[in-house]
Amino acid sequence: MKDIIIIGGGVIGTSIARELSKYKLNTVLIEKYDDVASGVSKANSGIVHAGYNETLGTLKGKLNVLGNEMFDELSKDLDFPFKRNGALILAFSEEDMAKLKELKFNGEMLGVKGLEILRREEVLSLENNVSEKILGALYAKTSGIVSPYEMVIALAENANVNGVEFKFNSEVINIEKICDGYKITLSNGEYLESKCVINAAGLNGDIVNNMINDHQYKIKGVKGEYILFDKIAGRLVKKTLFQVPDKISKGVLVTPTIDGNLMIGPNAHKGAKIDIKTTKEGLGEVIDKAKRSVSQLPLNRIITTFVGVRPCLKSDFIIEEVNCAKNFINVIGVDSPGLTAAPAIGVYVKNLIKDSFNLIPKDNFISTRKGIIKFDKLGITEKNELIKRDCNYGKIVCKCELITEGEIIDAINRPLGARSVDAVKRRTRATMGGCQGVGCLIPISKIIARELNIDISEVMKNKKGSNMIGYKEA
Ligand SMILES: Cc1cc2nc3c(=O)[nH]c(=O)nc-3n(C[C@H](O)[C@H](O)[C@H](O)COP(=O)(O)OP(=O)(O)OC[C@H]3O[C@@H](n4cnc5c(N)ncnc54)[C@H](O)[C@@H]3O)c2cc1C
């Protein structure tokens, strides 16, 4: 019998896992895909929101601010990329200017620090390429940018090093109450028993809830389309540029990414949870809206487009013990600002279960983790020394992002190592450059096959059935 089963390896499940790994508990995280960060947490804006537009008295309002404040220490401890670049919420009319004052007041009530209303000239002196049509902006200094998947991977690796077991390719298909807990059935026929279950299944949080709770939920997908530009375009803006938010979303943003690209999006359209196709109309809408903030977008520098689907349930996050099921905790309907709030959600959930478990801190908890070396970021002397120690760092595999074979081998062989090409991508950025993998997909597949001692025909792009090549090499 396990103490805790966490369902879902997104930013919520892994934040909870890492928090609980500080205590003497027998915890397992179950994920239906072959890697963490395979769901909503891999495709979003990657903004650590300041929190000025959340509603006072909600979990979103409270956990956004608390989560935001945890990022400096967490990113340093777990070695994932994060930067407080600040955000500007642009006003284009007197009505917008009035709204900015409301947002500032609201943010201050919520405890957001460093909010300031700037005049037009002040905004233009901070951002050269912002539209001439603006009247002013709200400057949110605590807003930041993060690599969402590197964050999830870091949380998961650290939880694993501290004793949390991870079960991949394991979908929970049934949950039954037993006398002192729950019996969980996995898609491979395996059973697990646990005293406590934490439902962090993202878009499927309703399906998992409905397996046990008389109160049935239905999560709706709200699709957001994005356009990603190369790193030359990434110099266009330094801060994240928002427009005044509406009721459904925070609007289309223009932002540098933590890796130095430029990104615009997302729009917001209700649709199927599994609809991840971009459309000409949707991308056109994103461009038109982004052009309000930055009129001269370098459309010739676009490298890819993608979709993220928001798991929308109620206006606030649902984080609670289910009425009819003791120690069954739902953490669902976690749409934006879920990425920002995640570290605080980990602590909140720990506090929810602390009365049922005697939480004894571990003496040997390892609070830090070292990420994969980023060869391209090293100085010339460090590069030479590294190559002398391991010649695999002298072989560039992804020529666009300058990712070496050494980094890819590390991605595969470290705790919870990569098992597919996309898992290597999320850990190293290989295939994320201008050619989008045309030059390195097969070399990476060969390295995975060699390191895992499998045939290259068994190497997947991501999910089961996405074989990189459909034949066996002689
Ligand atoms: C377009 C968009 C933009 C966003 N931008 C931001 C932003 O800038 N800042 C911010 O703070 N937030 C943002 N968010 C919100 C943030 O991305 C989410 O709140 C967060 O990623 C949700 O994480 P999760 O762990 O709940 O879900 P997920 O990451 O989806 O994780 C759930 C996991 O559960 C697994 N799973 C599902 N069912 C089962 C099952 N039966 N058995 C086993 N495993 C299962 C899934 O495979 C998945 O890996 C954005 C979201 C979207 C869609």
Coordinates of C-alpha atoms and ligand atoms in Angstrom, one line a residue:
M1 CA 0.0 0.0 0.0
K2 CA 1.4 3.4 -1.1
D3 CA 0.9 6.5 0.9
I4 CA 0.3 8.8 -2.0
I5 CA -0.5 8.3 -5.7
I6 CA -0.3 11.4 -7.9
I7 CA -2.1 11.1 -11.3
G8 CA -0.5 13.4 -13.9
G9 CA 3.1 14.4 -14.7
G10 CA 2.5 18.0 -15.6
V11 CA 3.7 21.1 -13.7
I12 CA 1.0 20.5 -11.0
G13 CA 1.7 16.8 -10.4
T14 CA 5.5 17.3 -10.3
S15 CA 5.3 20.4 -8.1
I16 CA 3.2 18.3 -5.6
A17 CA 5.6 15.4 -6.0
R18 CA 8.6 17.5 -5.3
E19 CA 7.0 19.2 -2.3
L20 CA 5.9 15.8 -0.8
S21 CA 9.4 14.3 -1.5
K22 CA 10.6 16.4 1.4
Y23 CA 8.7 14.1 3.8
K24 CA 9.0 10.4 4.7
L25 CA 6.1 9.2 2.4
N26 CA 5.9 6.4 -0.1
T27 CA 4.8 8.4 -3.2
V28 CA 4.2 7.3 -6.8
L29 CA 3.4 9.6 -9.8
I30 CA 1.5 8.0 -12.6
E31 CA 1.7 9.4 -16.1
K32 CA 0.0 8.1 -19.2
Y33 CA 2.7 9.2 -21.7
D34 CA 6.4 8.3 -21.7
D35 CA 7.6 11.5 -20.2
V36 CA 6.6 14.4 -17.8
A37 CA 5.5 17.7 -19.4
S38 CA 3.6 15.9 -22.2
G39 CA 0.3 17.7 -21.6
V40 CA -0.8 21.3 -21.1
S41 CA 2.5 22.1 -19.4
K42 CA 4.5 21.8 -22.6
A43 CA 2.5 24.2 -24.7
N44 CA 1.7 27.6 -23.0
S45 CA 3.0 31.1 -22.9
G46 CA 5.7 30.4 -20.3
I47 CA 4.9 33.5 -18.4
V48 CA 5.4 33.7 -14.6
H49 CA 2.5 36.1 -14.2
A50 CA 2.7 39.0 -11.7
G51 CA -1.0 38.4 -10.8
Y52 CA -2.6 41.9 -11.1
N53 CA -5.7 40.7 -12.9
E54 CA -6.8 37.8 -10.7
T55 CA -9.8 38.1 -8.4
L56 CA -9.4 39.0 -4.8
G57 CA -10.4 36.1 -2.5
T58 CA -9.8 33.4 -5.1
L59 CA -7.2 30.6 -5.1
K60 CA -5.9 32.0 -8.4
G61 CA -5.3 35.4 -6.8
K62 CA -3.6 34.0 -3.7
L63 CA -1.5 31.2 -5.3
N64 CA -0.4 33.3 -8.3
V65 CA 1.3 35.8 -6.1
L66 CA 2.7 33.2 -3.7
G67 CA 3.9 31.1 -6.6
N68 CA 5.5 34.0 -8.4
E69 CA 7.6 34.8 -5.3
M70 CA 8.9 31.3 -5.2
F71 CA 10.5 31.3 -8.6
D72 CA 13.9 33.0 -7.9
E73 CA 14.9 30.4 -5.3
L74 CA 13.3 27.4 -7.1
S75 CA 14.9 28.1 -10.4
K76 CA 18.3 28.6 -8.8
D77 CA 17.9 25.4 -6.7
L78 CA 16.7 23.3 -9.6
D79 CA 18.7 24.9 -12.3
F80 CA 16.0 25.7 -14.8
P81 CA 15.9 28.9 -16.9
F82 CA 13.8 31.8 -15.5
K83 CA 14.2 35.6 -15.8
R84 CA 12.2 38.5 -14.4
N85 CA 12.0 40.5 -17.6
G86 CA 8.9 42.5 -16.5
A87 CA 5.6 43.0 -18.4
L88 CA 3.9 46.0 -19.9
I89 CA 0.1 46.1 -20.2
L90 CA -0.5 48.5 -23.0
A91 CA -3.3 51.1 -23.2
F92 CA -4.6 52.3 -26.5
S93 CA -7.5 54.5 -25.3
E94 CA -8.5 56.6 -22.3
E95 CA -10.8 53.7 -21.4
D96 CA -7.8 51.4 -21.3
M97 CA -5.9 53.9 -19.2
A98 CA -8.8 53.8 -16.6
K99 CA -8.7 50.0 -16.7
L100 CA -4.9 50.0 -16.0
K101 CA -5.6 52.0 -12.8
E102 CA -8.2 49.4 -11.8
L103 CA -5.7 46.6 -12.5
K104 CA -3.0 48.3 -10.5
F105 CA -5.4 48.8 -7.5
N106 CA -6.5 45.1 -7.8
G107 CA -2.9 43.9 -8.0
E108 CA -1.9 45.9 -4.9
M109 CA -4.9 44.5 -3.0
L110 CA -3.6 41.0 -4.0
G111 CA -0.1 41.8 -2.8
V112 CA 1.6 42.2 -6.2
K113 CA 4.7 44.3 -5.7
G114 CA 6.3 46.8 -8.1
L115 CA 3.3 47.9 -10.2
E116 CA 3.6 51.3 -11.8
I117 CA 1.6 53.2 -14.4
L118 CA 3.9 54.6 -17.1
R119 CA 3.4 57.5 -19.5
R120 CA 3.7 57.0 -23.3
E121 CA 7.3 58.4 -23.5
E122 CA 8.4 56.2 -20.6
V123 CA 7.0 53.1 -22.3
L124 CA 8.7 54.0 -25.6
S125 CA 12.0 54.6 -23.8
L126 CA 11.8 51.0 -22.4
E127 CA 10.6 49.3 -25.6
N128 CA 11.7 50.8 -29.0
N129 CA 9.5 48.7 -31.1
V130 CA 6.2 49.1 -29.3
S131 CA 3.3 50.7 -31.3
E132 CA 3.3 54.5 -31.5
K133 CA -0.4 54.4 -30.9
I134 CA -0.1 53.6 -27.2
L135 CA -1.1 56.1 -24.5
G136 CA 0.6 54.4 -21.6
A137 CA 1.1 51.1 -19.8
L138 CA 1.0 49.3 -16.5
Y139 CA 4.5 48.1 -15.7
A140 CA 4.5 44.8 -13.8
K141 CA 8.1 44.4 -12.7
T142 CA 7.6 40.9 -11.1
S143 CA 6.4 39.3 -14.3
G144 CA 8.9 36.7 -15.7
I145 CA 9.6 34.2 -18.4
V146 CA 10.4 30.5 -17.9
S147 CA 10.9 27.3 -19.8
P148 CA 7.7 25.5 -18.8
Y149 CA 9.0 22.0 -19.8
E150 CA 12.5 22.5 -18.3
M151 CA 10.8 23.5 -15.1
V152 CA 8.6 20.4 -15.0
I153 CA 11.6 18.1 -15.8
A154 CA 13.7 19.8 -13.1
L155 CA 10.9 19.3 -10.5
A156 CA 10.4 15.7 -11.6
E157 CA 14.1 14.8 -11.5
N158 CA 14.5 16.3 -8.1
A159 CA 11.4 14.5 -6.7
N160 CA 12.7 11.3 -8.2
V161 CA 16.2 11.7 -6.6
N162 CA 14.3 12.2 -3.3
G163 CA 12.5 8.9 -3.6
V164 CA 9.3 9.6 -5.6
E165 CA 8.7 6.7 -8.0
F166 CA 7.5 7.6 -11.6
K167 CA 5.4 5.2 -13.6
F168 CA 5.2 6.2 -17.3
N169 CA 3.1 4.8 -20.2
S170 CA 0.5 4.1 -17.4
E171 CA -3.0 5.5 -17.8
V172 CA -5.3 5.3 -14.8
I173 CA -8.5 3.7 -16.1
N174 CA -10.4 2.9 -12.9
I175 CA -10.4 3.9 -9.3
E176 CA -12.2 2.0 -6.5
K177 CA -12.6 2.8 -2.8
I178 CA -11.1 0.1 -0.6
C179 CA -11.3 0.0 3.3
D180 CA -8.2 2.1 3.9
G181 CA -7.8 3.9 0.6
Y182 CA -8.1 3.4 -3.1
K183 CA -7.3 0.7 -5.7
I184 CA -6.1 2.1 -9.0
T185 CA -6.2 0.2 -12.2
L186 CA -3.7 1.0 -14.9
S187 CA -4.2 0.5 -18.7
N188 CA -1.6 -2.3 -18.6
G189 CA -3.8 -4.2 -16.2
E190 CA -1.6 -3.5 -13.2
Y191 CA -3.2 -2.5 -9.8
L192 CA -1.9 -0.2 -7.2
E193 CA -3.3 0.6 -3.7
S194 CA -2.8 3.9 -1.9
K195 CA -4.1 5.7 1.1
C196 CA -4.3 9.0 -0.7
V197 CA -4.9 9.9 -4.4
I198 CA -4.1 13.3 -5.9
N199 CA -5.8 14.0 -9.2
A200 CA -3.6 16.3 -11.3
A201 CA -4.6 14.9 -14.6
G202 CA -4.9 18.3 -16.4
L203 CA -7.4 18.1 -19.3
N204 CA -8.5 14.7 -18.0
G205 CA -9.0 15.8 -14.5
D206 CA -12.8 15.5 -15.0
I207 CA -12.5 11.9 -16.2
V208 CA -10.4 10.9 -13.2
N209 CA -12.8 12.8 -10.8
N210 CA -15.8 11.1 -12.3
M211 CA -14.3 7.6 -11.5
I212 CA -14.9 8.3 -7.8
N213 CA -16.9 11.4 -7.1
D214 CA -20.7 11.6 -7.2
H215 CA -20.3 15.2 -8.2
Q216 CA -19.4 14.8 -11.9
Y217 CA -17.4 17.5 -13.7
K218 CA -16.9 18.4 -17.4
I219 CA -13.7 20.2 -18.3
K220 CA -13.9 22.3 -21.5
G221 CA -10.9 22.8 -23.7
V222 CA -10.1 26.4 -24.7
K223 CA -7.6 26.4 -27.6
G224 CA -4.8 29.0 -27.9
E225 CA -2.7 29.3 -31.1
Y226 CA 0.9 30.6 -31.1
I227 CA 3.5 31.7 -33.6
L228 CA 7.2 31.3 -32.7
F229 CA 9.9 33.4 -34.5
D230 CA 13.7 32.8 -34.5
K231 CA 16.2 34.3 -32.2
I232 CA 17.0 37.2 -34.5
A233 CA 13.4 38.3 -34.1
G234 CA 13.7 37.6 -30.4
R235 CA 15.6 41.0 -30.0
L236 CA 12.4 42.9 -31.0
V237 CA 11.1 43.2 -27.4
K238 CA 12.7 42.9 -24.0
K239 CA 9.5 42.8 -21.9
T240 CA 6.3 40.8 -22.2
L241 CA 3.7 43.0 -23.9
F242 CA 0.1 42.4 -23.0
Q243 CA -3.0 44.3 -23.9
V244 CA -5.8 45.0 -21.5
P245 CA -7.3 41.6 -20.6
D246 CA -10.8 40.5 -21.4
K247 CA -13.1 38.1 -19.4
I248 CA -11.9 34.9 -21.2
S249 CA -8.1 35.4 -21.4
K250 CA -5.2 37.7 -20.8
G251 CA -5.2 38.4 -24.5
V252 CA -2.6 38.0 -27.3
L253 CA 0.9 38.8 -26.0
V254 CA 4.2 39.6 -27.7
T255 CA 7.1 38.3 -25.7
P256 CA 10.7 37.2 -25.8
T257 CA 11.0 33.5 -24.7
I258 CA 13.5 32.5 -22.1
D259 CA 15.5 30.9 -24.9
G260 CA 15.7 34.2 -26.9
N261 CA 13.0 33.6 -29.5
L262 CA 10.0 35.9 -30.2
M263 CA 6.5 34.5 -29.5
I264 CA 3.1 35.8 -30.2
G265 CA -0.3 34.4 -29.1
P266 CA -2.5 32.9 -27.8
N267 CA -6.0 33.5 -29.1
A268 CA -8.8 31.8 -27.2
H269 CA -11.5 29.6 -28.8
K270 CA -13.7 27.0 -27.1
G271 CA -13.2 23.6 -28.7
A272 CA -12.3 19.9 -28.3
K273 CA -9.7 19.0 -25.7
I274 CA -7.7 17.2 -28.3
D275 CA -7.8 19.9 -31.0
I276 CA -4.1 20.9 -31.4
K277 CA -4.2 21.9 -35.1
T278 CA -3.4 25.5 -36.0
T279 CA -5.7 27.2 -38.6
K280 CA -5.0 29.9 -41.1
E281 CA -7.8 32.0 -39.6
G282 CA -6.6 31.5 -36.0
L283 CA -3.0 32.4 -36.9
G284 CA -4.2 35.4 -38.9
E285 CA -6.2 36.6 -35.8
V286 CA -3.0 36.2 -33.6
I287 CA -0.9 38.3 -36.0
D288 CA -3.6 41.0 -36.3
K289 CA -3.9 41.3 -32.5
A290 CA -0.1 41.2 -31.9
K291 CA 0.4 43.9 -34.5
R292 CA -1.6 46.3 -32.3
S293 CA 1.2 46.0 -29.8
V294 CA 4.1 45.8 -32.3
S295 CA 3.2 47.0 -35.7
Q296 CA 6.3 45.8 -37.5
L297 CA 6.4 42.0 -36.9
P298 CA 9.2 40.2 -38.8
L299 CA 6.8 37.6 -40.4
N300 CA 9.7 36.3 -42.5
R301 CA 11.4 35.0 -39.4
I302 CA 8.6 32.6 -38.3
I303 CA 9.9 29.1 -37.6
T304 CA 6.8 27.2 -36.3
T305 CA 3.3 27.5 -34.9
F306 CA 1.6 25.4 -32.2
V307 CA -1.5 25.1 -30.0
G308 CA -2.0 24.9 -26.2
V309 CA -5.4 23.8 -24.8
R310 CA -6.6 25.4 -21.5
P311 CA -8.4 23.0 -19.1
C312 CA -11.3 25.2 -18.2
L313 CA -13.8 24.2 -15.5
K314 CA -14.8 27.0 -13.2
S315 CA -13.5 30.5 -12.9
D316 CA -11.2 29.4 -10.0
F317 CA -8.9 26.4 -9.6
I318 CA -10.5 23.4 -7.8
I319 CA -8.1 22.2 -5.1
E320 CA -10.1 20.2 -2.5
E321 CA -10.7 16.9 -0.9
V322 CA -13.7 15.2 -2.5
N323 CA -16.7 15.2 -0.1
C324 CA -17.5 11.6 -0.5
A325 CA -13.9 10.3 -0.7
K326 CA -11.5 11.0 2.1
N327 CA -8.0 11.6 1.0
F328 CA -9.0 11.9 -2.6
I329 CA -7.7 15.4 -3.6
N330 CA -8.7 17.1 -6.8
V331 CA -6.3 19.7 -8.3
I332 CA -8.2 20.3 -11.5
G333 CA -9.5 23.1 -13.8
V334 CA -6.0 24.5 -13.4
D335 CA -5.8 26.9 -16.4
S336 CA -3.8 30.1 -16.4
P337 CA -2.0 31.1 -14.1
G338 CA -1.4 27.4 -13.2
L339 CA 2.3 27.4 -14.3
T340 CA 3.0 30.4 -12.0
A341 CA 0.9 29.1 -9.1
A342 CA 2.3 25.5 -9.3
P343 CA 5.1 25.8 -6.7
A344 CA 2.5 27.3 -4.3
I345 CA 0.0 24.7 -5.2
G346 CA 2.5 22.1 -4.1
V347 CA 2.7 23.6 -0.6
Y348 CA -1.1 24.1 -0.5
V349 CA -1.8 20.4 -1.3
K350 CA 0.8 19.4 1.3
N351 CA -1.1 21.4 3.9
L352 CA -4.4 19.8 2.8
I353 CA -3.1 16.3 3.5
K354 CA -1.0 17.1 6.6
D355 CA -3.8 16.2 9.1
S356 CA -4.2 12.7 7.6
F357 CA -0.4 11.9 7.4
N358 CA 2.2 12.4 10.0
L359 CA 4.5 14.4 7.8
I360 CA 8.1 13.7 9.1
P361 CA 10.7 15.8 7.2
K362 CA 13.6 13.7 5.7
D363 CA 17.0 14.5 7.1
N364 CA 18.6 13.6 3.7
F365 CA 16.3 15.7 1.4
I366 CA 18.4 17.0 -1.6
S367 CA 17.1 20.5 -2.3
T368 CA 19.2 21.2 -5.4
R369 CA 19.6 19.6 -8.9
K370 CA 22.1 20.3 -11.7
G371 CA 20.6 20.6 -15.1
I372 CA 22.2 19.5 -18.4
I373 CA 25.2 21.5 -19.4
K374 CA 24.3 24.1 -22.1
F375 CA 27.5 23.8 -24.2
D376 CA 26.6 26.8 -26.4
K377 CA 26.5 29.1 -23.3
L378 CA 30.0 28.2 -22.1
G379 CA 33.1 30.3 -22.7
I380 CA 35.8 29.0 -25.1
T381 CA 38.1 27.7 -22.3
E382 CA 35.2 25.8 -20.6
K383 CA 34.2 24.4 -23.9
N384 CA 37.7 23.1 -24.6
E385 CA 38.1 21.6 -21.1
L386 CA 34.8 19.9 -21.5
I387 CA 35.7 18.4 -24.9
K388 CA 39.0 17.2 -23.4
R389 CA 37.0 15.4 -20.6
D390 CA 34.4 14.0 -23.0
C391 CA 34.8 14.1 -26.8
N392 CA 31.0 13.8 -27.3
Y393 CA 30.8 17.5 -26.4
G394 CA 32.9 18.2 -29.5
K395 CA 30.2 16.8 -31.8
I396 CA 27.4 19.2 -32.8
V397 CA 24.2 17.2 -33.6
C398 CA 21.6 20.1 -33.8
K399 CA 23.4 22.7 -35.9
C400 CA 20.7 25.3 -35.5
E401 CA 20.7 25.3 -31.7
L402 CA 24.3 24.1 -31.4
I403 CA 23.4 21.1 -29.3
T404 CA 26.2 18.5 -28.8
E405 CA 26.1 14.7 -28.6
G406 CA 27.3 15.0 -25.0
E407 CA 24.1 16.9 -24.0
I408 CA 21.9 14.4 -25.8
I409 CA 23.6 11.5 -24.1
D410 CA 23.2 13.2 -20.7
A411 CA 19.5 13.8 -21.5
I412 CA 19.0 10.1 -22.1
N413 CA 21.0 8.8 -19.2
R414 CA 20.1 11.1 -16.3
P415 CA 17.3 10.3 -13.8
L416 CA 13.9 10.0 -15.6
G417 CA 16.0 10.2 -18.8
A418 CA 14.5 10.9 -22.3
R419 CA 13.0 7.9 -24.1
S420 CA 11.8 9.7 -27.3
V421 CA 13.0 12.4 -29.7
D422 CA 10.6 15.0 -28.2
A423 CA 11.8 14.1 -24.7
V424 CA 15.4 14.9 -25.9
K425 CA 14.0 18.1 -27.5
R426 CA 12.4 19.3 -24.2
R427 CA 15.6 18.6 -22.3
T428 CA 18.2 20.0 -24.7
R429 CA 16.4 22.2 -27.4
A430 CA 17.7 19.9 -30.1
T431 CA 15.3 20.2 -33.1
M432 CA 13.9 23.6 -31.9
G433 CA 15.9 25.8 -34.2
G434 CA 15.3 27.2 -37.7
C435 CA 15.2 23.8 -39.5
Q436 CA 12.9 22.3 -36.9
G437 CA 14.8 19.0 -36.9
V438 CA 15.2 18.4 -40.6
G439 CA 18.9 18.0 -40.1
C440 CA 19.0 16.2 -36.7
L441 CA 15.9 14.1 -36.2
I442 CA 17.6 10.9 -37.5
P443 CA 21.0 11.5 -35.8
I444 CA 19.1 12.0 -32.5
S445 CA 17.1 8.8 -33.1
K446 CA 20.3 6.9 -33.7
I447 CA 21.8 8.2 -30.5
I448 CA 18.7 7.2 -28.5
A449 CA 18.7 3.7 -30.1
R450 CA 22.4 3.2 -29.3
E451 CA 22.1 4.5 -25.7
L452 CA 19.0 2.5 -24.9
N453 CA 20.2 -0.5 -26.8
I454 CA 17.1 -0.7 -29.0
D455 CA 16.5 -0.8 -32.7
I456 CA 16.1 2.6 -34.4
S457 CA 12.7 1.5 -35.6
E458 CA 11.6 1.4 -32.0
V459 CA 12.5 5.1 -31.4
M460 CA 9.4 7.3 -31.1
K461 CA 8.9 10.9 -31.9
N462 CA 6.7 11.1 -28.8
K463 CA 3.6 8.9 -28.3
K464 CA 3.3 5.1 -29.0
G465 CA 3.0 4.6 -32.7
S466 CA 5.0 7.8 -33.7
N467 CA 8.0 5.7 -34.9
M468 CA 10.7 7.9 -36.3
I469 CA 11.4 5.3 -39.1
G470 CA 9.2 2.5 -40.1
Y471 CA 11.9 -0.1 -41.0
K472 CA 14.6 -2.1 -39.2
E473 CA 18.2 -1.0 -40.1
A474 CA 20.4 -3.9 -41.2
Ligands
LIG1 C1 -2.6 28.5 -24.2 C2 -2.2 28.4 -22.7 C3 -1.4 29.4 -22.2 C4 -1.0 29.4 -20.9 N1 -0.1 30.3 -20.4 C5 0.3 30.3 -19.1 C6 1.2 31.2 -18.6 O1 1.8 32.0 -19.4 N2 1.5 31.3 -17.3 C7 0.9 30.4 -16.4 O2 1.1 30.6 -15.2 N3 0.0 29.5 -16.9 C8 -0.3 29.4 -18.2 N4 -1.2 28.4 -18.7 C9 -1.7 27.5 -17.7 C10 -0.7 26.3 -17.5 O3 -0.1 25.9 -18.6 C11 -1.5 25.2 -16.8 O4 -2.2 25.7 -15.7 C12 -0.7 24.0 -16.4 O5 0.2 23.6 -17.4 C13 -1.5 22.8 -16.0 O6 -0.7 21.8 -15.6 P1 -1.3 20.4 -15.2 O7 -0.2 19.7 -14.5 O8 -2.6 20.6 -14.4 O9 -1.7 19.7 -16.6 P2 -0.9 18.9 -17.6 O10 0.4 19.5 -17.9 O11 -1.8 18.6 -18.8 O12 -0.6 17.5 -16.8 C14 -1.5 16.5 -16.7 C15 -0.9 15.2 -17.0 O13 -1.8 14.2 -16.6 C16 -1.7 13.1 -17.6 N5 -2.9 12.3 -17.5 C17 -4.1 12.6 -17.9 N6 -5.0 11.6 -17.6 C18 -4.3 10.6 -17.1 C19 -4.6 9.3 -16.6 N7 -5.9 8.9 -16.7 N8 -3.6 8.5 -16.1 C20 -2.4 9.0 -16.1 N9 -2.0 10.2 -16.5 C21 -2.9 11.0 -17.0 C22 -1.5 13.8 -18.9 O14 -0.9 13.0 -19.8 C23 -0.6 15.0 -18.5 O15 0.7 14.8 -18.7 C24 -1.5 28.4 -20.0 C25 -2.3 27.4 -20.6 C26 -2.6 27.3 -21.9 C27 -3.3 26.2 -22.5

